[in-house]
CSV table of C-alpha atoms in Angstrom, one decimal:
chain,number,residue,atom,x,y,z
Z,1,UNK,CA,-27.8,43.6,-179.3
Z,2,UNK,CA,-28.7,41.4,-176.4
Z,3,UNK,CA,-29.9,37.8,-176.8
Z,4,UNK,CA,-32.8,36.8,-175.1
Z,5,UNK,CA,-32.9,33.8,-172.9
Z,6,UNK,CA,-35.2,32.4,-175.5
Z,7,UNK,CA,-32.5,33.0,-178.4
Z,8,UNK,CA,-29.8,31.4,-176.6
Z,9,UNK,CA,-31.8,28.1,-175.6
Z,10,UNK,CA,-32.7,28.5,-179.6
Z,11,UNK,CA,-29.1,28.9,-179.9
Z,12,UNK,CA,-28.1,26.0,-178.4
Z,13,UNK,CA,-29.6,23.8,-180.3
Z,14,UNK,CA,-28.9,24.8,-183.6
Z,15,UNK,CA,-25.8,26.3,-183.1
Z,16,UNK,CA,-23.5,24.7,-185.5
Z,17,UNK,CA,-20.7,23.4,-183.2
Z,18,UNK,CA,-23.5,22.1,-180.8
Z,19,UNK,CA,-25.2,20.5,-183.7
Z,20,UNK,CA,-22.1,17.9,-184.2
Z,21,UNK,CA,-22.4,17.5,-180.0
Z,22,UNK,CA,-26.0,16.7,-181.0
Z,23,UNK,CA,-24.3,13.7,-183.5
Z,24,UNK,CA,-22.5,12.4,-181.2
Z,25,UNK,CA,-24.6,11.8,-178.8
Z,26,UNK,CA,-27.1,10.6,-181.1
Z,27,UNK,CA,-24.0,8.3,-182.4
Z,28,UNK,CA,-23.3,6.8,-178.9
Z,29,UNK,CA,-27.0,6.0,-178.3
Z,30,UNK,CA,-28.9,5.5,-181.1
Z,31,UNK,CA,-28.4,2.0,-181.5
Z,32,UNK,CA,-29.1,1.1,-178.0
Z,33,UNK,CA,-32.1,3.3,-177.8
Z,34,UNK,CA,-33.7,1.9,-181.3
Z,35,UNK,CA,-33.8,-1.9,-179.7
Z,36,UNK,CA,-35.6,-0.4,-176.6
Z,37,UNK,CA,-38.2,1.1,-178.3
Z,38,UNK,CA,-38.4,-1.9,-181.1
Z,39,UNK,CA,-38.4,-4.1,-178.0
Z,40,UNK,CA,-41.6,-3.0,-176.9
Z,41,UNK,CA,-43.3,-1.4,-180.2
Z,42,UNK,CA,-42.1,-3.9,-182.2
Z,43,UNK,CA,-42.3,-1.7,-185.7
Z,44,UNK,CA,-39.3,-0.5,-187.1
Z,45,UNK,CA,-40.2,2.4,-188.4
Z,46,UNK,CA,-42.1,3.4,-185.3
Z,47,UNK,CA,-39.3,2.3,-182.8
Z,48,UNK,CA,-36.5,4.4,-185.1
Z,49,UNK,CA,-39.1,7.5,-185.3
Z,50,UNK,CA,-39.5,7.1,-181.4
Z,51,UNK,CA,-36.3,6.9,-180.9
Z,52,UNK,CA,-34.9,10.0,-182.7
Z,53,UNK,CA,-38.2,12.1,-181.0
Z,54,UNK,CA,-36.9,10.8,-177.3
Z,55,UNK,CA,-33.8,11.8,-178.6
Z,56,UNK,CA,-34.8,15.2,-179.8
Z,57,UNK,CA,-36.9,15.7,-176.9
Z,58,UNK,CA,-33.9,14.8,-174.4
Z,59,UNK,CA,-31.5,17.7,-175.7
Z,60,UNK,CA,-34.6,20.1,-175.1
Z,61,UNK,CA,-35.2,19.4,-171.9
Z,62,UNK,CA,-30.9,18.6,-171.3
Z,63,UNK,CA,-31.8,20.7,-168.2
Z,64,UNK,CA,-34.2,18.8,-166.4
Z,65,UNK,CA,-31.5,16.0,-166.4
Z,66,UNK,CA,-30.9,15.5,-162.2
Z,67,UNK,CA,-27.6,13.8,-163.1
Z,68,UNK,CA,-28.6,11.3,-160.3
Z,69,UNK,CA,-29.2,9.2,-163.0
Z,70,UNK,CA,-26.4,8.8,-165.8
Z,71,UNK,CA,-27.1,10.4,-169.4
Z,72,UNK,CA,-27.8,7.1,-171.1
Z,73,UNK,CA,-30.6,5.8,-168.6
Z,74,UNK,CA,-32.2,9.3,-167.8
Z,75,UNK,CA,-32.8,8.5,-172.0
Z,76,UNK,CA,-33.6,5.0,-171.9
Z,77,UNK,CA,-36.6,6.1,-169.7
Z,78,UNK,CA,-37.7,8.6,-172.2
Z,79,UNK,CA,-37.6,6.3,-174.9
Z,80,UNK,CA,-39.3,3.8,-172.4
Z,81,UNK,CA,-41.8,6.6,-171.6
Z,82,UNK,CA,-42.1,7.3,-175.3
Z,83,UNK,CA,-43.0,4.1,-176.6
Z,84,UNK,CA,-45.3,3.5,-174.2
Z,85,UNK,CA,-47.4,6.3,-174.7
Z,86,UNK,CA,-47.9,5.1,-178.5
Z,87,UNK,CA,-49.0,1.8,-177.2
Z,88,UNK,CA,-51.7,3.8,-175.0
Z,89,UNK,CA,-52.4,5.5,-178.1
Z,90,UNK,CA,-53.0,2.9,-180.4
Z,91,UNK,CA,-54.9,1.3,-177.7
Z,92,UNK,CA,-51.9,-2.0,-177.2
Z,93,UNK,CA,-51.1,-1.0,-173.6
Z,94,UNK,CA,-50.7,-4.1,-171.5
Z,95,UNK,CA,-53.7,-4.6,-169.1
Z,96,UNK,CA,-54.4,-6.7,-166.5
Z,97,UNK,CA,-57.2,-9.5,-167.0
Z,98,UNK,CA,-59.8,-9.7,-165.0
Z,99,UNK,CA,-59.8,-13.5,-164.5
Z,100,UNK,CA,-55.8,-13.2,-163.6
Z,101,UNK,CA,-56.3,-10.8,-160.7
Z,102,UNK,CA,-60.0,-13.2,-159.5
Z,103,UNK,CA,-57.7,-16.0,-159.9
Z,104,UNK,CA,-55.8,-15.1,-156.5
Z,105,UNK,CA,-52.5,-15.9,-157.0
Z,106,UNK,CA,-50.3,-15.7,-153.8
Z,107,UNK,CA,-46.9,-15.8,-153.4
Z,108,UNK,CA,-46.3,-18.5,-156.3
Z,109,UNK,CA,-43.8,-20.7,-156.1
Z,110,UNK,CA,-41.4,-18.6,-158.2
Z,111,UNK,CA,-38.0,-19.4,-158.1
Z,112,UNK,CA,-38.3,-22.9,-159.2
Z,113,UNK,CA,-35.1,-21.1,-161.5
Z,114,UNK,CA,-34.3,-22.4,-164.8
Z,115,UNK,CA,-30.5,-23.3,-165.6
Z,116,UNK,CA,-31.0,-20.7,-169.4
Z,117,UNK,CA,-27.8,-21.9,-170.4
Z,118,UNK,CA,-28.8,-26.2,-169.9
Z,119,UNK,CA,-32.3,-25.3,-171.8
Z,120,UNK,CA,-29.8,-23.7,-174.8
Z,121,UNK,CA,-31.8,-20.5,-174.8
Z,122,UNK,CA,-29.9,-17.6,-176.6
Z,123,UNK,CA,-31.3,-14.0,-176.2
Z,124,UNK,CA,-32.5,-14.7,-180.2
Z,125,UNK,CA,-34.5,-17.5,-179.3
Z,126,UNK,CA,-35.6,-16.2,-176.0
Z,127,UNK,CA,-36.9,-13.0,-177.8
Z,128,UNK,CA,-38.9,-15.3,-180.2
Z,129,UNK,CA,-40.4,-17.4,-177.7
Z,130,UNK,CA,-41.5,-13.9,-175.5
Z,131,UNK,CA,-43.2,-12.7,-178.8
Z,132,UNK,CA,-45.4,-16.5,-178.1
Z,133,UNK,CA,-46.7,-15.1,-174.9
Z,134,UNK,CA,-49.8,-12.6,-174.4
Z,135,UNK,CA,-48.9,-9.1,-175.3
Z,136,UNK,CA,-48.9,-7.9,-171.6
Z,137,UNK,CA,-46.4,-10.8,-170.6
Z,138,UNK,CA,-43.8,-9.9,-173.2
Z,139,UNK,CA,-43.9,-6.2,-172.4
Z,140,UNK,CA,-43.1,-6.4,-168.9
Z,141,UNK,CA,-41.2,-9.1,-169.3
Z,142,UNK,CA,-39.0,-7.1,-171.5
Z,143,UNK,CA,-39.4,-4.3,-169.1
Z,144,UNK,CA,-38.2,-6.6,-166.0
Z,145,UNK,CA,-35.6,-8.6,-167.8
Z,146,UNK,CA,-34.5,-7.3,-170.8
Z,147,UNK,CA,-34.4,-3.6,-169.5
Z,148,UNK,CA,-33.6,-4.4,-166.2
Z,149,UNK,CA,-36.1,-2.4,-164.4
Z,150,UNK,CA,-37.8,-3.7,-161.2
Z,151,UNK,CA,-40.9,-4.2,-160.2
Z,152,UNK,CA,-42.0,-1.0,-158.6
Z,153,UNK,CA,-40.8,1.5,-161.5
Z,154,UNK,CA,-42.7,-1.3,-164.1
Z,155,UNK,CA,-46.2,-0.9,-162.2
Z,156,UNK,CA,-45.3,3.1,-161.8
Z,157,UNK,CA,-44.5,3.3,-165.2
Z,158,UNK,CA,-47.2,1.6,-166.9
Z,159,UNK,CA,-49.6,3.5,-164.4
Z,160,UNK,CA,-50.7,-0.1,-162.7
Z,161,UNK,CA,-51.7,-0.5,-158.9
Z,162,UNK,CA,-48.8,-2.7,-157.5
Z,163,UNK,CA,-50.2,-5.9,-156.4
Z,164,UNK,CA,-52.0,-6.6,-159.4
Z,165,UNK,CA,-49.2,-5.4,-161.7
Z,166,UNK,CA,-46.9,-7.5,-158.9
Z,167,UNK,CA,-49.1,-10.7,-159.4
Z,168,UNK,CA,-49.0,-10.2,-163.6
Z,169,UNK,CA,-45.4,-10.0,-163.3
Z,170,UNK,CA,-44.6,-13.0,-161.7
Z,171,UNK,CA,-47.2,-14.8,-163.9
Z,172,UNK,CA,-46.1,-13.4,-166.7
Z,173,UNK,CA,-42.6,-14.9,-165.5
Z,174,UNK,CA,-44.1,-18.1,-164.9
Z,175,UNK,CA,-45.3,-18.8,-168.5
Z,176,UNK,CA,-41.8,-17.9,-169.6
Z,177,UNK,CA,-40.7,-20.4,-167.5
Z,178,UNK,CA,-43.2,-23.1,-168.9
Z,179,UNK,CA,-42.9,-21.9,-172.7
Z,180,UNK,CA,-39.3,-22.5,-172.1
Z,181,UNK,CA,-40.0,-26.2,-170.6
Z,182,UNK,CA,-42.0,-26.7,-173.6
Z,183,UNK,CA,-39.0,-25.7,-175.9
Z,184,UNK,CA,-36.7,-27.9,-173.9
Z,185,UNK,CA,-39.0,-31.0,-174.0
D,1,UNK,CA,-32.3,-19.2,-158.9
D,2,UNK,CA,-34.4,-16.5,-160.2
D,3,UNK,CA,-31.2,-14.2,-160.2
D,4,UNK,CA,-29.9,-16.7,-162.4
D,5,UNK,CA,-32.2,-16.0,-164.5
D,6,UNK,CA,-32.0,-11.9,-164.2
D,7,UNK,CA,-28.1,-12.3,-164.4
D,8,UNK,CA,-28.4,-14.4,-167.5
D,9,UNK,CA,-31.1,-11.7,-169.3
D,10,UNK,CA,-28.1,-9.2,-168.1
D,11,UNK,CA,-25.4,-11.0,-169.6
D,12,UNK,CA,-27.5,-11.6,-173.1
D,13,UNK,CA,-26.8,-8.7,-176.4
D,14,UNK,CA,-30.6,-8.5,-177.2
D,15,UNK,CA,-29.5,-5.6,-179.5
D,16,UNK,CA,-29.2,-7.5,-182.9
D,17,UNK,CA,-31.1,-5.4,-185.5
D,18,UNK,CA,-29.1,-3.1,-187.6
D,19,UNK,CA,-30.4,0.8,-187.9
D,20,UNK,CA,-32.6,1.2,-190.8
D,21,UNK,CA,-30.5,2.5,-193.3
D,22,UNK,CA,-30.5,6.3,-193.7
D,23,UNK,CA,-31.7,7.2,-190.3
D,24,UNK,CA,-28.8,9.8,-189.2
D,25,UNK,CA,-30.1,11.8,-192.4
D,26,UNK,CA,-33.3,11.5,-191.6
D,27,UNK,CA,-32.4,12.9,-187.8
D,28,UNK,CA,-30.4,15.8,-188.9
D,29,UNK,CA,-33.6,15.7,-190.8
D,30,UNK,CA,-35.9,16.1,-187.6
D,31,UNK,CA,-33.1,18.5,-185.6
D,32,UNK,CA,-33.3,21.2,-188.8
D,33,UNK,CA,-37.1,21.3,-189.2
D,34,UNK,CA,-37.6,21.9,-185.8
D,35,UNK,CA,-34.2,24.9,-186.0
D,36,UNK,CA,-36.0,25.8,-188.8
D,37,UNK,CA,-39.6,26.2,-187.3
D,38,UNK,CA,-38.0,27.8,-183.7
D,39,UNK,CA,-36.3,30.3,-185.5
D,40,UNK,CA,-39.0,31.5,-186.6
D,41,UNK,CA,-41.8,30.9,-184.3
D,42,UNK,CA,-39.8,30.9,-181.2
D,43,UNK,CA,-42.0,30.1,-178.3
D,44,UNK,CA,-39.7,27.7,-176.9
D,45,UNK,CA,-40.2,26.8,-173.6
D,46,UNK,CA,-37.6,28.8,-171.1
D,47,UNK,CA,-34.8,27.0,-169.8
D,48,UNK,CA,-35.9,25.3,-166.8
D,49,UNK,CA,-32.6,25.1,-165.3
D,50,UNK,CA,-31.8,24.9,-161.3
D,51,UNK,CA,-29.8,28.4,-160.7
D,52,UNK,CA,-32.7,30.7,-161.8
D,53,UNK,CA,-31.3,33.4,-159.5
D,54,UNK,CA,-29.0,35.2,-161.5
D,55,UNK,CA,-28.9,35.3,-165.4
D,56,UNK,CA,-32.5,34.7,-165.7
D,57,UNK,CA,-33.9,38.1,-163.5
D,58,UNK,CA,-30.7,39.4,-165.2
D,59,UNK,CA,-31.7,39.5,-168.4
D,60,UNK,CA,-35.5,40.4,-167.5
D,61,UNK,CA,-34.2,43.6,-165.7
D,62,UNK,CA,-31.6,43.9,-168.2
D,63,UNK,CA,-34.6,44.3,-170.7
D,64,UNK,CA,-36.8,46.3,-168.9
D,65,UNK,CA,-34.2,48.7,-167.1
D,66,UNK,CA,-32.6,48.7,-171.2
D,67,UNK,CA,-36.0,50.7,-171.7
D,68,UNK,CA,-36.8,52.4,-168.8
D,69,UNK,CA,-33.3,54.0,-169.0
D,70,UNK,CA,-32.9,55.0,-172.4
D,71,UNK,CA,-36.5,56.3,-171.8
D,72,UNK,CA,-35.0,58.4,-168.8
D,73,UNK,CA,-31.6,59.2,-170.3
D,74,UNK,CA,-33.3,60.7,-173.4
D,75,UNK,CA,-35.2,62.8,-171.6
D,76,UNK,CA,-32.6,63.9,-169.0
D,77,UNK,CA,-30.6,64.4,-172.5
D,78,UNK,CA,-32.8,67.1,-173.8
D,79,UNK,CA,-33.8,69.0,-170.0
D,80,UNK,CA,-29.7,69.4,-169.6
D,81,UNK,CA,-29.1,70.6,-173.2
D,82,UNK,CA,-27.8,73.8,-171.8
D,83,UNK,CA,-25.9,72.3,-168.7
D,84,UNK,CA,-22.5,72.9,-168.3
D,85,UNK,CA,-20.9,70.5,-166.3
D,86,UNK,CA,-18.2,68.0,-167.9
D,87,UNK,CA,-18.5,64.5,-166.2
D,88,UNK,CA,-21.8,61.6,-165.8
D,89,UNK,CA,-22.2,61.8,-162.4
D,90,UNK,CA,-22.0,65.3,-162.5
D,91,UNK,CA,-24.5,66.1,-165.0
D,92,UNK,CA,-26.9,63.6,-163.8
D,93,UNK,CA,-27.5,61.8,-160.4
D,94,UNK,CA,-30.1,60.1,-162.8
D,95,UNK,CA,-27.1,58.8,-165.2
D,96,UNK,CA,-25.2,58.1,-162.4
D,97,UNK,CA,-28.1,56.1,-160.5
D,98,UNK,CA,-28.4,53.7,-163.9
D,99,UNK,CA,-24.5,54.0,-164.2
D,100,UNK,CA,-24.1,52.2,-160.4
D,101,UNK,CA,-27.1,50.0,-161.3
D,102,UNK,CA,-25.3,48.4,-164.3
D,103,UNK,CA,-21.9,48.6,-162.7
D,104,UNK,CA,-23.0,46.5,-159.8
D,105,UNK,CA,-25.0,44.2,-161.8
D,106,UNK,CA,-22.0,43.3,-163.8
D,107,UNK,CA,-19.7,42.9,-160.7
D,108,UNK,CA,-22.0,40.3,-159.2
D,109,UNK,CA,-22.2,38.5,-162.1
D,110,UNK,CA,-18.3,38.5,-162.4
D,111,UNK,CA,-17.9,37.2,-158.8
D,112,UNK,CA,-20.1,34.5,-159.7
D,113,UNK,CA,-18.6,33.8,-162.6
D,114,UNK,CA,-15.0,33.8,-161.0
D,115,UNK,CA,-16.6,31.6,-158.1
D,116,UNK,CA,-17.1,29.0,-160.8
D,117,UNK,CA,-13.5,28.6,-162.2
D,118,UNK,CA,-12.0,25.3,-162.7
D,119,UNK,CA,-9.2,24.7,-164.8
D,120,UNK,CA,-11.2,23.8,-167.6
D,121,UNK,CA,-13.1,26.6,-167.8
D,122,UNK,CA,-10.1,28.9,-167.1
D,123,UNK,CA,-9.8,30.2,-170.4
D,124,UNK,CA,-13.5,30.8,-171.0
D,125,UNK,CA,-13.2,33.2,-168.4
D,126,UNK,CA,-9.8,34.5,-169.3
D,127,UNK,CA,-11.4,35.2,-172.5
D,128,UNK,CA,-14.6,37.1,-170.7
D,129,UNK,CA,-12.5,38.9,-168.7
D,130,UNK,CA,-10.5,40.5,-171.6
D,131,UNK,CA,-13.6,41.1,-173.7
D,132,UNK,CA,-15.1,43.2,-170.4
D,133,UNK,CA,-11.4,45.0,-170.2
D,134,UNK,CA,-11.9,46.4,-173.8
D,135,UNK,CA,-15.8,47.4,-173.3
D,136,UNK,CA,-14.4,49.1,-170.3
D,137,UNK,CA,-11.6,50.8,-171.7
D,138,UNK,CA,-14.8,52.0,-174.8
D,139,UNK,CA,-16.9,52.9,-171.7
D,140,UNK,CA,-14.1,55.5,-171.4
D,141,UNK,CA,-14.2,57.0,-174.6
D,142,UNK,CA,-17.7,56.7,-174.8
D,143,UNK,CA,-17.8,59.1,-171.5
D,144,UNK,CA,-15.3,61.7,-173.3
D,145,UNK,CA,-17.2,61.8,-176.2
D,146,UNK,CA,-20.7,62.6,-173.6
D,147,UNK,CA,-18.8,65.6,-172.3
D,148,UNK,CA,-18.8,66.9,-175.7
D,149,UNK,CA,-22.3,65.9,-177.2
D,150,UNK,CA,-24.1,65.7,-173.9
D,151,UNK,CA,-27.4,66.2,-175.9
D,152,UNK,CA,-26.6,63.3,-178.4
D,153,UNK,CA,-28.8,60.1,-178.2
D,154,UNK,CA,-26.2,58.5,-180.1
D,155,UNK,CA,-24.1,59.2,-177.2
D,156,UNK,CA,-26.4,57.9,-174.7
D,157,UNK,CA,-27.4,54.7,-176.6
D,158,UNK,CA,-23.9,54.0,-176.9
D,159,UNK,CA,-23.3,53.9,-173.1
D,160,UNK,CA,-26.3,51.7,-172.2
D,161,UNK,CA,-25.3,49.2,-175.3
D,162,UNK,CA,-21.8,49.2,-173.6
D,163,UNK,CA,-23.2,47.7,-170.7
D,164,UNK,CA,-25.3,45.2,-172.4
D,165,UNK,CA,-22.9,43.8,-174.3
D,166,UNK,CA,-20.9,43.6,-170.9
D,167,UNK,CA,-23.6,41.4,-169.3
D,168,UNK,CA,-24.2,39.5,-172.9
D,169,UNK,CA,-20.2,38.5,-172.5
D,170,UNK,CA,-20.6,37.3,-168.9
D,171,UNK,CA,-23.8,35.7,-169.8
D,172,UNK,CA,-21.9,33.8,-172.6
D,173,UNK,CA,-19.4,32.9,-170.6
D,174,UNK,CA,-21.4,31.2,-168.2
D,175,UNK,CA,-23.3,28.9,-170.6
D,176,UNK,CA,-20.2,27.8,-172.2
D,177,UNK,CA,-19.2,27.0,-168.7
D,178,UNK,CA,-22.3,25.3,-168.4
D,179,UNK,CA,-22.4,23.3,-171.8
D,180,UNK,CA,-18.6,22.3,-170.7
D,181,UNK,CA,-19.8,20.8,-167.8
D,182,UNK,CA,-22.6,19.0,-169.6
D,183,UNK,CA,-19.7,17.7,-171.9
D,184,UNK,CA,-17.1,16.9,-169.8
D,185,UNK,CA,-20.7,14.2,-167.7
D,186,UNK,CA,-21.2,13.1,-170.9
D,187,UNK,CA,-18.0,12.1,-171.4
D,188,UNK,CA,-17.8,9.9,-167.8
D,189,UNK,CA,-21.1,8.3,-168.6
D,190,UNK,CA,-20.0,7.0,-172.0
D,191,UNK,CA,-20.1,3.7,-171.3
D,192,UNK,CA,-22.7,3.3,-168.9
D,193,UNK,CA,-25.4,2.0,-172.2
């Protein structure tokens, strides 16, 4: 008897000693991987159930993994990816106003920096004053900060032209910046 | 200034929920439907891996030469019922055509598979290497037992399995090569997250 290549990609995956690799991968980035997706769906039961899919999904397509990027942030973007896509679903995808773009902003005067630690922020009260702001400021604002990804790979990733998506970014930054004045005052 | 800002966000733990309780059963949950549903349905999508060269237009001519062959053996089988002559090659250049076939298809896989030896992987290949010894050594016996019954089918199937199961073990081999690899990346990109 001769396995297909079909039975042995079958195989793999439900192969019982594969199936406790499966666990501890899951282990090692479940947790991680449940606050990026709660980050931007902001549902629990969603961001878990996204997170398990991406998971799933990721040991399916193990292959396609380039290994230029490590394990854990070849996921993250499937997870990133993931999430998303439900936004776009449900119709919650961060969009860029009209009177923003008409609005013209050129290069703002952005790094007028804010000392985090003198304003007493914590990344618990940070997160509550982000959920204050539009929708489309906190998601890339978590995108930018919280997941570290810059500029370009937001706009690519949220399927934005750049110098619009550019201009919402550093808006979006600059509101932070003024919520967090607010707080301070 | 603004990579203060960045390099504080980098320094933060925004991670701070818990899990929701239960959700390991509930993705053991998730992997066994979907074993469940691929065993039976199976249309999984074909590994889209980089090195398509070898074991993939191996086992696709494995499967259709596995026909073809047994299609021409069987029929060689029962046109040299009345032959005399004792050995494969001598009976049949046919049998002897499909014999070199396999033979050389299972060499180059060897070589490749020896090209990839680490120290890891050493035993995994150890291990493949004896396996092909003793299908070798029932190759032999196989062909004694043709010399008698050169009309049996039995005979003949049992020759052409003997080579599958050669290419299944080399096959093997390799993705448990492969899957040690994928372990061993794991492993060094633990504490990237």
């Amino acid at each position: 008897m001769t396995l297909t290549e079909t039975e042995i990609s079958i195989y793999d995956l439900c192969e019982q000693g594969d199936r406790r690799a499966q666990m501890k991968l899951y282990d090692q980035y479940a947790y991680g991987m449940y606050h990026v997706a709660l980050r931007i769906v902001q549902q629990t039961d969603l961001a878990q159930d996204i997170m398990q899919e991406s998971m799933i999904s990721a040991f399916r397509k193990m292959n396609q993994w380039n290994r230029e990027s490590t394990y854990g942030s070849w996921l993250k973007r499937i997870v990133i990816n993931n999430s998303l896509s439900h936004l776009r679903k449900a119709g919650k995808m961060p969009t860029i106003d009209y009177e923003e773009v008409s609005y013209e902003m050129e290069q703002q005067p952005d790094d007028t920096g804010i000392d985090m630690e003198q304003a007493g922020m914590t990344a618990r009260k940070v997160l509550e004053i982000m959920s204050e702001l539009k929708e489309n400021y906190r998601q890339v604002l978590t995108l930018s900060l919280i997941e570290g990804m810059d500029n370009e790979e937001i706009c690519e990733i949220l399927g934005l032209s750049n110098g619009q998506c550019r201009t919402m970014i550093s808006r979006a930054k600059q509101s932070l910046r003024n919520k967090i004045e607010e707080y301070e005052g | 200034m603004k990579d203060d800002m960045k390099s504080w966000f980098q320094q933060q733990d925004f991670d701070t929920t818990p899990l929701p309780n239960g959700h390991r059963e509930a993705f053991l949950e998730k992997l066994e439907e979907l074993c469940d549903e691929e065993t039976k349905v199976i249309p999984l999508p074909i590994d889209k891996d980089g090195d398509k060269d070898n074991t993939f237009s191996l086992s696709k001519i494995l499967k259709w030469s596995a026909a073809a062959t047994l299609a021409v053996l069987l029929g060689i089988a029962g046109l040299k019922m009345t032959s005399t002559d004792t050995t494969v090659t001598e009976v049949s250049p046919e049998i002897a055509q499909t014999q070199t076939f396999f033979s050389s298809t299972i060499k180059n896989e060897l070589e490749q598979l020896n090209t990839l030896r680490t120290a890891e992987n050493a035993v995994i290949i150890e291990e493949a290497l004896a396996a092909i010894e003793k299908l070798e050594l029932q190759y032999e016996e196989i062909k004694q037992d043709y010399r008698i019954n050169k009309d049996s089918k039995v005979v003949i199937a049992a020759m052409i399995e003997n080579f599958q199961n050669r290419i299944q073990v080399l096959e093997i081999a390799r993705e448990q090569i492969k899957q040690l690899e994928e372990l061993k990346l794991e492993k060094e990109n633990e504490n990237i997250i």
